[in-house]
C-alpha cells in the first residue's frame, strides 16, 4: 500500500492543502513510530502505524476549514468518519477505523448523543494499540499554517483537551504514562 498515492487520488499534489496534510501526517507518523518503538514489548505493527498515520486525516477536504484550504460542506469534526468512508471504499478497513477513532482522544456514542454532535451515533474511540498510538501522536501537531511543524508540549495538549472534560485529559495523561512521553 502506498499512502501518498491514496492521498493523491483526493488531493492536488500542487495545492497548499496537500502540503499541509502531508507535512502534518508525516510528523504524526514520525512521532507515532517513535512511540511504538518505545513500547516495542507491546508488539505494535510498525508498518501499519506508518501507513495509517499518513492517512488519518484524509477526510479533511470534505469539511469546512478555510484557514487551511478545506472548502467542503461538513463541519470539521466530521473528518474522521468521512475519512473512514473514503478508506473503506479504497479497500482499507483497518486504516479506515484509525481515521474515525483519532478525533480528539476519541468520542463516545454517549457524547455524540448528549452534545448532539453531527456524527453517526456510535463509539469513535481508539480500540487497538496502533489506534491509540496514532491518536496520541496526532495531538502533538496542529494543521495551523503558522504552527505546522511545532510540537506541542503535553501541558499545552492537556490544556486544550480540558474544555472537553476531565475524562479527555485523563485519557491523554494515561497515554503519556503508558507511552513513556516526557
Short mmCIF file of C-alpha atoms in Angstrom, two decimals:
data_model
loop_
_atom_site.label_atom_id
_atom_site.label_comp_id
_atom_site.label_asym_id
_atom_site.label_seq_id
_atom_site.Cartn_x
_atom_site.Cartn_y
_atom_site.Cartn_z
CA UNK A 1 0.00 0.00 0.00
CA UNK A 2 1.23 3.48 -0.89
CA UNK A 3 -0.49 6.01 1.42
CA UNK A 4 0.67 9.01 -0.60
CA UNK A 5 -0.82 7.50 -3.77
CA UNK A 6 -4.14 7.19 -1.94
CA UNK A 7 -3.91 10.81 -0.78
CA UNK A 8 -3.13 11.99 -4.33
CA UNK A 9 -6.42 10.45 -5.52
CA UNK A 10 -8.23 13.08 -3.45
CA UNK A 11 -5.77 15.99 -3.20
CA UNK A 12 -3.94 18.03 -5.82
CA UNK A 13 -0.23 17.49 -5.02
CA UNK A 14 0.44 21.10 -6.02
CA UNK A 15 -2.11 22.51 -3.56
CA UNK A 16 -1.41 24.15 -0.23
CA UNK A 17 -3.87 21.76 1.43
CA UNK A 18 -1.89 18.75 0.17
CA UNK A 19 1.32 20.27 1.58
CA UNK A 20 -0.35 20.94 4.94
CA UNK A 21 -1.90 17.47 5.12
CA UNK A 22 1.27 15.61 4.14
CA UNK A 23 3.53 17.68 6.40
CA UNK A 24 1.19 17.16 9.36
CA UNK A 25 0.75 13.46 8.63
CA UNK A 26 4.48 12.83 8.26
CA UNK A 27 5.14 14.49 11.62
CA UNK A 28 2.40 12.39 13.22
CA UNK A 29 3.83 9.24 11.61
CA UNK A 30 7.34 10.03 12.88
CA UNK A 31 6.05 10.65 16.40
CA UNK A 32 3.84 7.54 16.31
CA UNK A 33 6.72 5.34 15.16
CA UNK A 34 8.98 6.73 17.90
CA UNK A 35 6.28 5.94 20.47
CA UNK A 36 5.74 2.47 19.01
CA UNK A 37 9.46 1.71 19.24
CA UNK A 38 9.45 2.76 22.91
CA UNK A 39 6.69 0.24 23.58
CA UNK A 40 8.01 -2.48 21.27
CA UNK A 41 7.37 -5.03 24.03
CA UNK A 42 3.63 -4.49 23.39
CA UNK A 43 4.06 -5.66 19.78
CA UNK A 44 2.78 -2.68 17.75
CA UNK A 45 2.53 -3.13 13.98
CA UNK A 46 5.05 -0.54 12.74
CA UNK A 47 4.20 -0.90 9.04
CA UNK A 48 0.52 -0.34 9.75
CA UNK A 49 1.26 2.63 12.03
CA UNK A 50 3.39 4.27 9.31
CA UNK A 51 0.62 3.85 6.72
CA UNK A 52 -2.37 4.72 8.89
CA UNK A 53 -0.68 7.78 10.42
CA UNK A 54 -0.18 9.18 6.91
CA UNK A 55 -3.86 8.57 6.12
CA UNK A 56 -5.55 9.51 9.41
CA UNK A 57 -6.72 12.96 8.19
CA UNK A 58 -7.56 12.08 4.58
CA UNK A 59 -11.17 13.24 5.10
CA UNK A 60 -10.38 16.89 5.89
CA UNK A 61 -11.01 18.13 2.33
CA UNK A 62 -14.68 17.24 2.75
CA UNK A 63 -15.02 19.68 5.68
CA UNK A 64 -15.22 23.44 6.12
CA UNK A 65 -11.94 24.76 7.49
CA UNK A 66 -11.00 27.58 5.08
CA UNK A 67 -7.98 28.63 7.17
CA UNK A 68 -6.12 25.60 5.82
CA UNK A 69 -7.87 25.34 2.46
CA UNK A 70 -10.78 22.99 3.23
CA UNK A 71 -13.96 24.08 1.48
CA UNK A 72 -16.20 21.03 1.91
CA UNK A 73 -19.75 21.02 3.22
CA UNK A 74 -19.28 19.22 6.56
CA UNK A 75 -18.17 20.54 9.96
CA UNK A 76 -14.50 19.78 10.68
CA UNK A 77 -15.38 17.30 13.44
CA UNK A 78 -16.74 15.03 10.69
CA UNK A 79 -13.37 14.48 9.02
CA UNK A 80 -12.76 11.27 10.93
CA UNK A 81 -15.84 9.35 9.87
CA UNK A 82 -15.65 10.84 6.36
CA UNK A 83 -12.06 9.57 6.12
CA UNK A 84 -13.29 6.18 7.28
CA UNK A 85 -15.82 6.09 4.46
CA UNK A 86 -13.15 7.01 1.89
CA UNK A 87 -10.70 4.38 3.05
CA UNK A 88 -13.37 1.69 3.27
CA UNK A 89 -14.19 2.39 -0.40
CA UNK A 90 -10.47 2.12 -1.16
CA UNK A 91 -10.41 -1.31 0.48
CA UNK A 92 -8.53 -0.41 3.68
CA UNK A 93 -10.99 -1.11 6.52
CA UNK A 94 -8.37 -1.27 9.29
CA UNK A 95 -6.83 2.08 8.24
CA UNK A 96 -10.35 3.49 7.96
CA UNK A 97 -11.01 2.86 11.64
CA UNK A 98 -7.96 4.94 12.58
CA UNK A 99 -9.49 7.88 10.69
CA UNK A 100 -12.76 7.61 12.58
CA UNK A 101 -11.27 6.97 16.02
CA UNK A 102 -8.46 9.57 16.16
CA UNK A 103 -10.55 12.74 16.61
CA UNK A 104 -9.78 14.36 19.96
CA UNK A 105 -8.82 11.44 22.17
CA UNK A 106 -11.90 9.61 20.93
CA UNK A 107 -15.60 10.41 21.04
CA UNK A 108 -18.17 8.11 22.63
CA UNK A 109 -21.66 7.45 21.37
CA UNK A 110 -23.00 9.00 24.60
CA UNK A 111 -21.05 12.21 23.91
CA UNK A 112 -22.33 12.30 20.33
CA UNK A 113 -25.91 11.96 21.51
CA UNK A 114 -25.66 14.24 24.58
CA UNK A 115 -23.80 17.02 22.79
CA UNK A 116 -25.83 16.49 19.57
CA UNK A 117 -22.67 16.26 17.50
CA UNK A 118 -23.12 15.95 13.71
CA UNK A 119 -21.69 12.42 13.75
CA UNK A 120 -23.11 8.92 13.34
CA UNK A 121 -24.27 7.66 16.75
CA UNK A 122 -21.54 5.12 17.53
CA UNK A 123 -18.39 4.93 19.62
CA UNK A 124 -15.42 6.53 17.87
CA UNK A 125 -12.74 5.81 20.45
CA UNK A 126 -9.35 4.21 19.78
CA UNK A 127 -9.54 0.49 20.49
CA UNK A 128 -6.28 -1.06 19.30
CA UNK A 129 -2.76 -0.21 20.42
CA UNK A 130 -1.99 1.18 16.97
CA UNK A 131 -5.10 3.41 17.02
CA UNK A 132 -4.14 4.73 20.46
CA UNK A 133 -0.57 5.46 19.39
CA UNK A 134 -1.65 7.37 16.27
CA UNK A 135 -4.33 9.31 18.15
CA UNK A 136 -1.79 10.18 20.84
CA UNK A 137 0.86 11.29 18.34
CA UNK A 138 -1.68 13.40 16.43
CA UNK A 139 -2.34 15.55 19.49
CA UNK A 140 1.21 16.93 19.35
CA UNK A 141 0.81 18.61 15.94
CA UNK A 142 -1.56 21.22 14.52
CA UNK A 143 -2.53 21.84 10.92
CA UNK A 144 -2.37 25.59 11.59
CA UNK A 145 -0.06 27.02 8.91
CA UNK A 146 1.93 29.07 11.41
CA UNK A 147 2.37 26.16 13.83
CA UNK A 148 2.57 23.22 11.42
CA UNK A 149 5.97 21.88 12.43
CA UNK A 150 5.98 22.93 16.10
CA UNK A 151 5.47 20.08 18.54
CA UNK A 152 3.09 20.96 21.36
CA UNK A 153 4.00 20.19 24.94
CA UNK A 154 1.96 17.70 26.95
CA UNK A 155 0.77 20.60 29.13
CA UNK A 156 -0.49 22.52 26.09
CA UNK A 157 -2.37 19.42 24.93
CA UNK A 158 -3.94 18.84 28.34
CA UNK A 159 -4.99 22.47 28.47
CA UNK A 160 -6.70 22.27 25.08
CA UNK A 161 -8.42 18.98 25.99
CA UNK A 162 -9.69 20.37 29.31
CA UNK A 163 -12.54 22.23 27.61
CA UNK A 164 -13.96 18.85 26.53
CA UNK A 165 -13.95 17.45 30.05
CA UNK A 166 -11.65 15.94 32.66
CA UNK A 167 -12.06 12.45 31.20
CA UNK A 168 -10.35 13.63 27.99
CA UNK A 169 -7.39 14.98 29.95
CA UNK A 170 -7.28 11.76 31.98
CA UNK A 171 -7.18 9.60 28.83
CA UNK A 172 -4.33 11.65 27.41
CA UNK A 173 -2.47 11.58 30.75
CA UNK A 174 -2.81 7.78 30.84
CA UNK A 175 -1.31 7.62 27.34
CA UNK A 176 1.55 9.88 28.45
CA UNK A 177 2.38 7.41 31.19
CA UNK A 178 1.82 4.29 29.06
CA UNK A 179 3.83 5.54 26.10
CA UNK A 180 6.72 6.93 28.16
CA UNK A 181 6.44 10.50 26.91
CA UNK A 182 8.30 13.09 28.94
#
